[in-house]
Amino acid sequence: MPSVTGSDSPTVSIVVPIYNEELVIEAMHSRLLQVLVPAGEPFEIIFVDDGSRDASPGMLDSICRSDSRFKAIHFSRNFGHQAAVTAGLHVLKGACAVVIDADLQDPPELILEMLAKWREGFEVVYAQRSARVGEGIVKRGTAFLFYRALGKLSEVNVPLDAGDFCLMDRKIVDLLNSMPERNRYLRGLRAWLGFRQTAVTYERPARFAGVTKYSSRRMFALAIDAVFALSKTPLRIATWLGFLASGASFVLALAFIAERLFGSGYIARGWASTIVVVLFLGGVQLICLGVIGEFVGRIYDEVKQRPLYVVGSSTGFSRT
Ligand code: UDP
Ligand code: MG
């Protein structure tokens, strides 16, 4: 039997995605308790172990066995951060939910501020970074540019510099859970839903320990997912490039006719310019095909209707 028992209808459920975080679990566990216990609200904490290969799964299970406010879901393999958060949202019971990283880059103390805003009537309270500490110039620079480019491209207003760290009302969680799409860029979906949303700002500290689990390749994939989930602009750019190329060819045709009629008649000049034009058009066509391919690939993912994640085992959930 667990030595501490939790409530069946907690006020707040905390979702913590975890991938190989053995170095931070202990510190994260005690920081969360330090913040949540004095607050006096019933809470549950759901660890979603995203196929960790280190000691994390065992550490999480032993926390859950001694304290029934903690629950753990173990994926059968690594499905990615967004899938892990989605799984947490599927099972939580709270009147509101907080999504927080395990590495203490999202300070748990901010949860109290978020709860206060929620009580004021906001359905979404997201944490906005006013500065980032301990992250390299490349990460800070690309993140800065990405959020601004996405702001321009996206059809919904996605707040700048806000990650997944947020509090959401039960209503928002239910709506997110009812959205069937596979490509889950949660910050985008959250913004798309609307309702009353507000920010709390904070300075994002460095990771408590360990290294980032988001490689540059994964960051890039997430950025591409975000753009394609929130915008049809890439397709529109393809159309505009098409117009541009045909407009240019029309002007060139007129110029050649004029040259033939009124000029010296010598037009068999540029071999180099021909090659450049042919390569340019070939490039534009391939890029446009790539853009269409990105959308087709995503449509394929949606049509297959595979589950977003597979749960291998879980600890701390009642049998019902
Ligand atoms: N994470 C996860 N699955 C993954 C990658 C990351 O569940 O495939 C978790 C990770 O354990 C952490 C959170 O997602 O709790 C954010 O990851 P990380 O801190 O590595 O990303 P960063 O803050 O560097 O962007
Ligand atoms: Mg982090």
Short mmCIF file of C-alpha atoms and ligand atoms in Angstrom, two decimals:
data_model
loop_
_atom_site.label_atom_id
_atom_site.label_comp_id
_atom_site.label_asym_id
_atom_site.label_seq_id
_atom_site.Cartn_x
_atom_site.Cartn_y
_atom_site.Cartn_z
CA MET A 1 0.00 0.00 0.00
CA PRO A 2 1.27 3.52 -0.72
CA SER A 3 2.20 5.46 2.43
CA VAL A 4 0.58 8.66 1.13
CA THR A 5 -2.81 8.48 -0.55
CA GLY A 6 -4.16 10.96 -3.04
CA SER A 7 -7.56 12.32 -3.96
CA ASP A 8 -9.80 10.82 -6.64
CA SER A 9 -10.76 14.25 -7.93
CA PRO A 10 -7.66 16.41 -7.68
CA THR A 11 -7.79 20.14 -8.40
CA VAL A 12 -4.63 20.06 -10.43
CA SER A 13 -2.95 17.31 -12.46
CA ILE A 14 0.69 17.78 -13.38
CA VAL A 15 1.95 16.03 -16.51
CA VAL A 16 5.71 15.43 -16.63
CA PRO A 17 7.18 13.89 -19.82
CA ILE A 18 10.36 11.99 -19.07
CA TYR A 19 13.01 10.61 -21.38
CA ASN A 20 16.23 9.37 -19.77
CA GLU A 21 16.09 11.82 -16.88
CA GLU A 22 17.66 9.72 -14.06
CA LEU A 23 19.84 12.69 -13.07
CA VAL A 24 16.92 15.05 -12.43
CA ILE A 25 14.07 12.87 -11.15
CA GLU A 26 14.96 13.13 -7.46
CA ALA A 27 15.36 16.91 -7.52
CA MET A 28 12.23 17.36 -9.62
CA HIS A 29 10.20 15.13 -7.28
CA SER A 30 11.17 17.09 -4.19
CA ARG A 31 10.78 20.52 -5.86
CA LEU A 32 7.25 19.61 -6.98
CA LEU A 33 6.31 18.48 -3.47
CA GLN A 34 7.87 21.61 -1.94
CA VAL A 35 5.60 23.75 -4.09
CA LEU A 36 2.41 21.71 -4.16
CA VAL A 37 2.07 20.45 -0.56
CA PRO A 38 1.97 23.91 1.10
CA ALA A 39 -0.51 25.10 -1.55
CA GLY A 40 -3.03 22.78 0.09
CA GLU A 41 -4.85 21.76 -3.10
CA PRO A 42 -5.41 18.08 -3.91
CA PHE A 43 -3.08 17.19 -6.78
CA GLU A 44 -1.89 14.27 -8.86
CA ILE A 45 1.35 13.99 -10.76
CA ILE A 46 1.50 11.89 -13.90
CA PHE A 47 4.94 10.87 -15.12
CA VAL A 48 4.97 9.82 -18.74
CA ASP A 49 8.10 7.78 -19.33
CA ASP A 50 8.73 8.11 -23.04
CA GLY A 51 10.63 4.83 -23.46
CA SER A 52 13.57 5.73 -21.20
CA ARG A 53 16.57 3.42 -21.37
CA ASP A 54 18.28 4.50 -18.15
CA ALA A 55 17.24 4.07 -14.50
CA SER A 56 14.28 6.48 -14.86
CA PRO A 57 11.45 3.88 -15.11
CA GLY A 58 12.42 2.12 -11.87
CA MET A 59 12.87 5.45 -10.05
CA LEU A 60 9.44 6.63 -11.16
CA ASP A 61 7.76 3.37 -10.15
CA SER A 62 9.25 3.46 -6.68
CA ILE A 63 7.94 7.03 -6.19
CA CYS A 64 4.48 5.91 -7.33
CA ARG A 65 4.46 2.88 -5.05
CA SER A 66 5.06 4.95 -1.92
CA ASP A 67 2.78 7.87 -2.77
CA SER A 68 -0.52 7.40 -4.58
CA ARG A 69 -0.58 11.04 -5.73
CA PHE A 70 2.02 9.95 -8.28
CA LYS A 71 1.28 7.83 -11.33
CA ALA A 72 3.47 6.62 -14.14
CA ILE A 73 2.82 5.55 -17.70
CA HIS A 74 5.60 3.71 -19.52
CA PHE A 75 5.63 3.83 -23.31
CA SER A 76 6.76 0.74 -25.19
CA ARG A 77 9.44 2.85 -26.91
CA ASN A 78 10.36 6.50 -27.47
CA PHE A 79 7.43 8.23 -29.16
CA GLY A 80 8.53 11.82 -28.60
CA HIS A 81 7.76 14.65 -26.24
CA GLN A 82 4.47 15.74 -27.80
CA ALA A 83 3.12 12.17 -27.70
CA ALA A 84 4.14 11.88 -24.04
CA VAL A 85 2.30 15.07 -23.11
CA THR A 86 -0.73 13.89 -25.10
CA ALA A 87 -0.81 10.61 -23.13
CA GLY A 88 -0.77 12.54 -19.86
CA LEU A 89 -3.66 14.71 -21.02
CA HIS A 90 -5.63 11.58 -21.92
CA VAL A 91 -5.54 10.08 -18.42
CA LEU A 92 -5.50 13.02 -16.02
CA LYS A 93 -8.43 13.65 -13.71
CA GLY A 94 -7.85 17.17 -12.39
CA ALA A 95 -10.06 20.23 -12.77
CA CYS A 96 -7.03 21.78 -14.43
CA ALA A 97 -3.78 20.45 -15.84
CA VAL A 98 -0.20 21.68 -15.85
CA VAL A 99 2.35 20.48 -18.39
CA ILE A 100 5.92 20.83 -17.16
CA ASP A 101 9.38 19.59 -18.26
CA ALA A 102 11.21 17.23 -15.93
CA ASP A 103 14.55 19.05 -16.08
CA LEU A 104 13.44 22.00 -13.88
CA GLN A 105 13.82 24.43 -16.78
CA ASP A 106 10.16 25.14 -16.07
CA PRO A 107 10.27 26.35 -12.44
CA PRO A 108 7.53 24.53 -10.45
CA GLU A 109 7.04 27.68 -8.31
CA LEU A 110 5.31 29.26 -11.33
CA ILE A 111 2.47 26.73 -10.96
CA LEU A 112 1.12 28.76 -8.03
CA GLU A 113 1.00 31.92 -10.15
CA MET A 114 -0.74 29.94 -12.88
CA LEU A 115 -3.33 28.58 -10.44
CA ALA A 116 -4.07 32.12 -9.27
CA LYS A 117 -4.70 33.25 -12.87
CA TRP A 118 -6.88 30.18 -13.48
CA ARG A 119 -9.01 31.14 -10.46
CA GLU A 120 -9.39 34.60 -11.97
CA GLY A 121 -11.13 32.87 -14.86
CA PHE A 122 -8.44 32.25 -17.48
CA GLU A 123 -8.75 28.88 -19.24
CA VAL A 124 -5.14 28.84 -20.45
CA VAL A 125 -2.15 30.28 -18.60
CA TYR A 126 1.07 29.78 -20.55
CA ALA A 127 4.58 30.56 -19.41
CA GLN A 128 6.42 33.00 -21.62
CA ARG A 129 10.22 33.18 -21.53
CA SER A 130 11.62 36.66 -21.07
CA ALA A 131 15.17 35.29 -21.22
CA ARG A 132 16.95 31.96 -21.50
CA VAL A 133 19.91 31.08 -19.33
CA GLY A 134 22.46 28.37 -20.07
CA GLU A 135 21.36 27.65 -23.62
CA GLY A 136 23.79 28.23 -26.48
CA ILE A 137 23.61 31.13 -28.91
CA VAL A 138 22.48 28.77 -31.68
CA LYS A 139 19.49 27.45 -29.71
CA ARG A 140 18.50 30.91 -28.50
CA GLY A 141 18.92 32.43 -31.95
CA THR A 142 17.02 29.74 -33.84
CA ALA A 143 14.24 29.73 -31.21
CA PHE A 144 13.95 33.53 -31.48
CA LEU A 145 13.74 33.44 -35.29
CA PHE A 146 11.44 30.40 -35.33
CA TYR A 147 8.76 31.90 -33.07
CA ARG A 148 8.76 35.10 -35.11
CA ALA A 149 8.60 33.34 -38.48
CA LEU A 150 5.82 31.08 -37.20
CA GLY A 151 3.94 34.17 -36.00
CA LYS A 152 4.03 35.54 -39.56
CA LEU A 153 3.14 32.24 -41.27
CA SER A 154 0.55 30.84 -38.94
CA GLU A 155 -3.16 31.34 -39.35
CA VAL A 156 -3.67 31.48 -35.59
CA ASN A 157 -2.00 33.80 -33.16
CA VAL A 158 0.62 31.66 -31.44
CA PRO A 159 2.20 33.54 -28.53
CA LEU A 160 5.91 34.29 -28.96
CA ASP A 161 8.49 32.46 -26.82
CA ALA A 162 5.94 30.25 -25.08
CA GLY A 163 6.66 26.53 -24.86
CA ASP A 164 4.54 23.66 -23.58
CA PHE A 165 4.79 24.79 -19.94
CA CYS A 166 1.26 25.91 -19.17
CA LEU A 167 -1.89 25.42 -17.16
CA MET A 168 -5.09 24.44 -18.95
CA ASP A 169 -8.63 24.23 -17.67
CA ARG A 170 -10.42 20.85 -17.87
CA LYS A 171 -12.47 22.26 -20.75
CA ILE A 172 -9.30 22.84 -22.81
CA VAL A 173 -7.94 19.38 -21.97
CA ASP A 174 -11.20 17.73 -23.07
CA LEU A 175 -11.18 19.70 -26.30
CA LEU A 176 -7.53 18.80 -27.02
CA ASN A 177 -8.34 15.14 -26.31
CA SER A 178 -11.22 15.28 -28.77
CA MET A 179 -9.01 16.62 -31.57
CA PRO A 180 -8.17 13.61 -33.73
CA GLU A 181 -5.06 14.84 -35.51
CA ARG A 182 -1.76 12.94 -35.36
CA ASN A 183 0.51 15.91 -35.87
CA ARG A 184 0.25 17.35 -32.38
CA TYR A 185 2.06 20.62 -32.08
CA LEU A 186 0.35 21.25 -28.75
CA ARG A 187 1.27 24.92 -28.40
CA GLY A 188 -0.39 25.55 -31.73
CA LEU A 189 -3.51 23.53 -30.94
CA ARG A 190 -3.76 25.27 -27.58
CA ALA A 191 -3.61 28.69 -29.24
CA TRP A 192 -6.05 27.60 -31.94
CA LEU A 193 -8.70 26.75 -29.34
CA GLY A 194 -8.99 30.32 -28.13
CA PHE A 195 -10.88 31.05 -24.86
CA ARG A 196 -9.33 33.39 -22.30
CA GLN A 197 -5.56 32.95 -22.44
CA THR A 198 -2.91 34.82 -20.53
CA ALA A 199 0.83 34.66 -19.90
CA VAL A 200 3.07 34.56 -16.88
CA THR A 201 6.63 35.54 -17.72
CA TYR A 202 9.79 33.96 -16.39
CA GLU A 203 13.50 33.64 -17.03
CA ARG A 204 14.13 30.14 -18.32
CA PRO A 205 16.94 28.67 -16.24
CA ALA A 206 19.47 26.11 -17.43
CA ARG A 207 18.77 22.38 -17.20
CA PHE A 208 19.20 21.06 -13.64
CA ALA A 209 21.39 18.17 -14.87
CA GLY A 210 21.92 15.98 -17.91
CA VAL A 211 21.74 17.05 -21.53
CA THR A 212 18.90 18.11 -23.82
CA LYS A 213 16.87 15.24 -25.29
CA TYR A 214 15.95 17.40 -28.27
CA SER A 215 18.69 17.04 -30.85
CA SER A 216 18.98 19.72 -33.56
CA ARG A 217 17.34 17.28 -35.96
CA ARG A 218 14.35 16.82 -33.65
CA MET A 219 14.06 20.56 -33.04
CA PHE A 220 14.01 21.09 -36.79
CA ALA A 221 11.38 18.38 -37.26
CA LEU A 222 9.23 20.00 -34.56
CA ALA A 223 9.59 23.39 -36.26
CA ILE A 224 8.54 21.93 -39.62
CA ASP A 225 5.57 20.17 -37.95
CA ALA A 226 4.55 23.47 -36.40
CA VAL A 227 4.60 25.32 -39.73
CA PHE A 228 2.69 22.62 -41.61
CA ALA A 229 0.17 22.16 -38.79
CA LEU A 230 -0.67 25.84 -38.55
CA SER A 231 -0.29 27.20 -42.04
CA LYS A 232 -0.98 26.59 -45.70
CA THR A 233 1.46 29.34 -46.59
CA PRO A 234 4.08 26.90 -47.98
CA LEU A 235 1.56 25.80 -50.62
CA ARG A 236 0.75 29.40 -51.37
CA ILE A 237 4.44 30.21 -51.79
CA ALA A 238 4.60 27.40 -54.37
CA THR A 239 1.73 29.02 -56.26
CA TRP A 240 3.38 32.45 -56.15
CA LEU A 241 6.67 31.01 -57.40
CA GLY A 242 4.71 29.50 -60.30
CA PHE A 243 3.18 32.86 -61.15
CA LEU A 244 6.56 34.53 -60.88
CA ALA A 245 8.22 32.04 -63.23
CA SER A 246 5.43 32.20 -65.82
CA GLY A 247 5.34 36.02 -65.60
CA ALA A 248 9.09 36.15 -66.18
CA SER A 249 8.86 33.79 -69.17
CA PHE A 250 6.08 35.92 -70.68
CA VAL A 251 8.16 39.10 -70.39
CA LEU A 252 11.16 37.30 -71.87
CA ALA A 253 9.03 36.04 -74.80
CA LEU A 254 7.89 39.60 -75.54
CA ALA A 255 11.47 40.81 -75.37
CA PHE A 256 12.60 38.12 -77.83
CA ILE A 257 9.81 38.99 -80.27
CA ALA A 258 10.69 42.68 -80.08
CA GLU A 259 14.36 41.86 -80.62
CA ARG A 260 13.46 39.74 -83.65
CA LEU A 261 11.25 42.43 -85.20
CA PHE A 262 13.15 45.59 -84.37
CA GLY A 263 16.57 44.64 -83.07
CA SER A 264 19.69 43.29 -84.65
CA GLY A 265 18.19 39.79 -84.76
CA TYR A 266 21.09 38.40 -82.79
CA ILE A 267 19.58 36.52 -79.87
CA ALA A 268 21.61 33.34 -79.81
CA ARG A 269 23.81 34.59 -76.99
CA GLY A 270 23.68 33.16 -73.54
CA TRP A 271 24.37 29.49 -73.10
CA ALA A 272 25.12 30.23 -69.45
CA SER A 273 21.85 32.10 -68.91
CA THR A 274 19.91 29.17 -70.42
CA ILE A 275 21.52 26.73 -68.03
CA VAL A 276 20.83 29.06 -65.09
CA VAL A 277 17.17 29.42 -66.06
CA VAL A 278 16.74 25.66 -66.57
CA LEU A 279 18.37 24.85 -63.24
CA PHE A 280 16.41 27.56 -61.46
CA LEU A 281 13.10 26.26 -62.79
CA GLY A 282 14.08 22.65 -62.01
CA GLY A 283 14.93 23.71 -58.46
CA VAL A 284 11.68 25.59 -58.00
CA GLN A 285 9.72 22.58 -59.24
CA LEU A 286 11.49 20.21 -56.88
CA ILE A 287 10.96 22.53 -53.93
CA CYS A 288 7.26 22.77 -54.75
CA LEU A 289 7.04 19.00 -55.06
CA GLY A 290 8.74 18.73 -51.68
CA VAL A 291 6.19 21.09 -50.15
CA ILE A 292 3.33 19.06 -51.60
CA GLY A 293 5.10 15.90 -50.40
CA GLU A 294 5.20 17.25 -46.85
CA PHE A 295 1.46 17.74 -46.92
CA VAL A 296 0.81 14.37 -48.58
CA GLY A 297 2.98 12.64 -45.95
CA ARG A 298 0.96 14.29 -43.22
CA ILE A 299 -2.32 13.32 -44.87
CA TYR A 300 -0.99 9.74 -45.03
CA ASP A 301 -0.23 9.83 -41.29
CA GLU A 302 -3.76 11.02 -40.58
CA VAL A 303 -5.35 8.38 -42.81
CA LYS A 304 -3.44 5.50 -41.23
CA GLN A 305 -5.01 6.38 -37.88
CA ARG A 306 -2.29 4.65 -35.91
CA PRO A 307 -2.30 5.38 -32.19
CA LEU A 308 -0.01 8.23 -31.16
CA TYR A 309 1.77 6.07 -28.61
CA VAL A 310 1.75 2.56 -27.18
CA VAL A 311 1.63 2.08 -23.41
CA GLY A 312 3.80 -0.82 -22.21
CA SER A 313 2.83 -0.64 -18.53
CA SER A 314 1.62 1.77 -15.89
CA THR A 315 1.89 2.20 -12.13
CA GLY A 316 -0.38 3.90 -9.62
CA PHE A 317 -3.60 3.96 -11.63
CA SER A 318 -6.63 2.34 -10.02
CA ARG A 319 -7.98 -0.68 -11.87
CA THR A 320 -11.00 1.24 -13.18
N1 UDP B 1 11.27 14.41 -23.59
C1 UDP B 1 10.45 13.31 -23.85
N2 UDP B 1 10.64 12.61 -25.01
C2 UDP B 1 11.61 12.94 -25.92
C3 UDP B 1 12.41 14.08 -25.66
C4 UDP B 1 12.22 14.79 -24.49
O1 UDP B 1 9.57 12.99 -23.06
O2 UDP B 1 11.71 12.25 -26.92
C5 UDP B 1 11.08 15.17 -22.33
C6 UDP B 1 12.34 15.41 -21.51
O3 UDP B 1 12.60 14.36 -20.63
C7 UDP B 1 11.99 16.71 -20.79
C8 UDP B 1 11.11 17.44 -21.80
O4 UDP B 1 10.61 16.44 -22.69
O5 UDP B 1 11.25 16.49 -19.61
C9 UDP B 1 11.86 18.51 -22.56
O6 UDP B 1 13.03 17.95 -23.14
P1 UDP B 1 14.45 18.68 -23.08
O7 UDP B 1 14.63 19.34 -21.76
O8 UDP B 1 15.49 17.68 -23.44
O9 UDP B 1 14.29 19.74 -24.23
P2 UDP B 1 14.83 21.26 -24.23
O10 UDP B 1 14.39 21.88 -22.93
O11 UDP B 1 16.31 21.17 -24.34
O12 UDP B 1 14.18 21.87 -25.42
MG MG B 2 14.86 21.20 -21.11
#
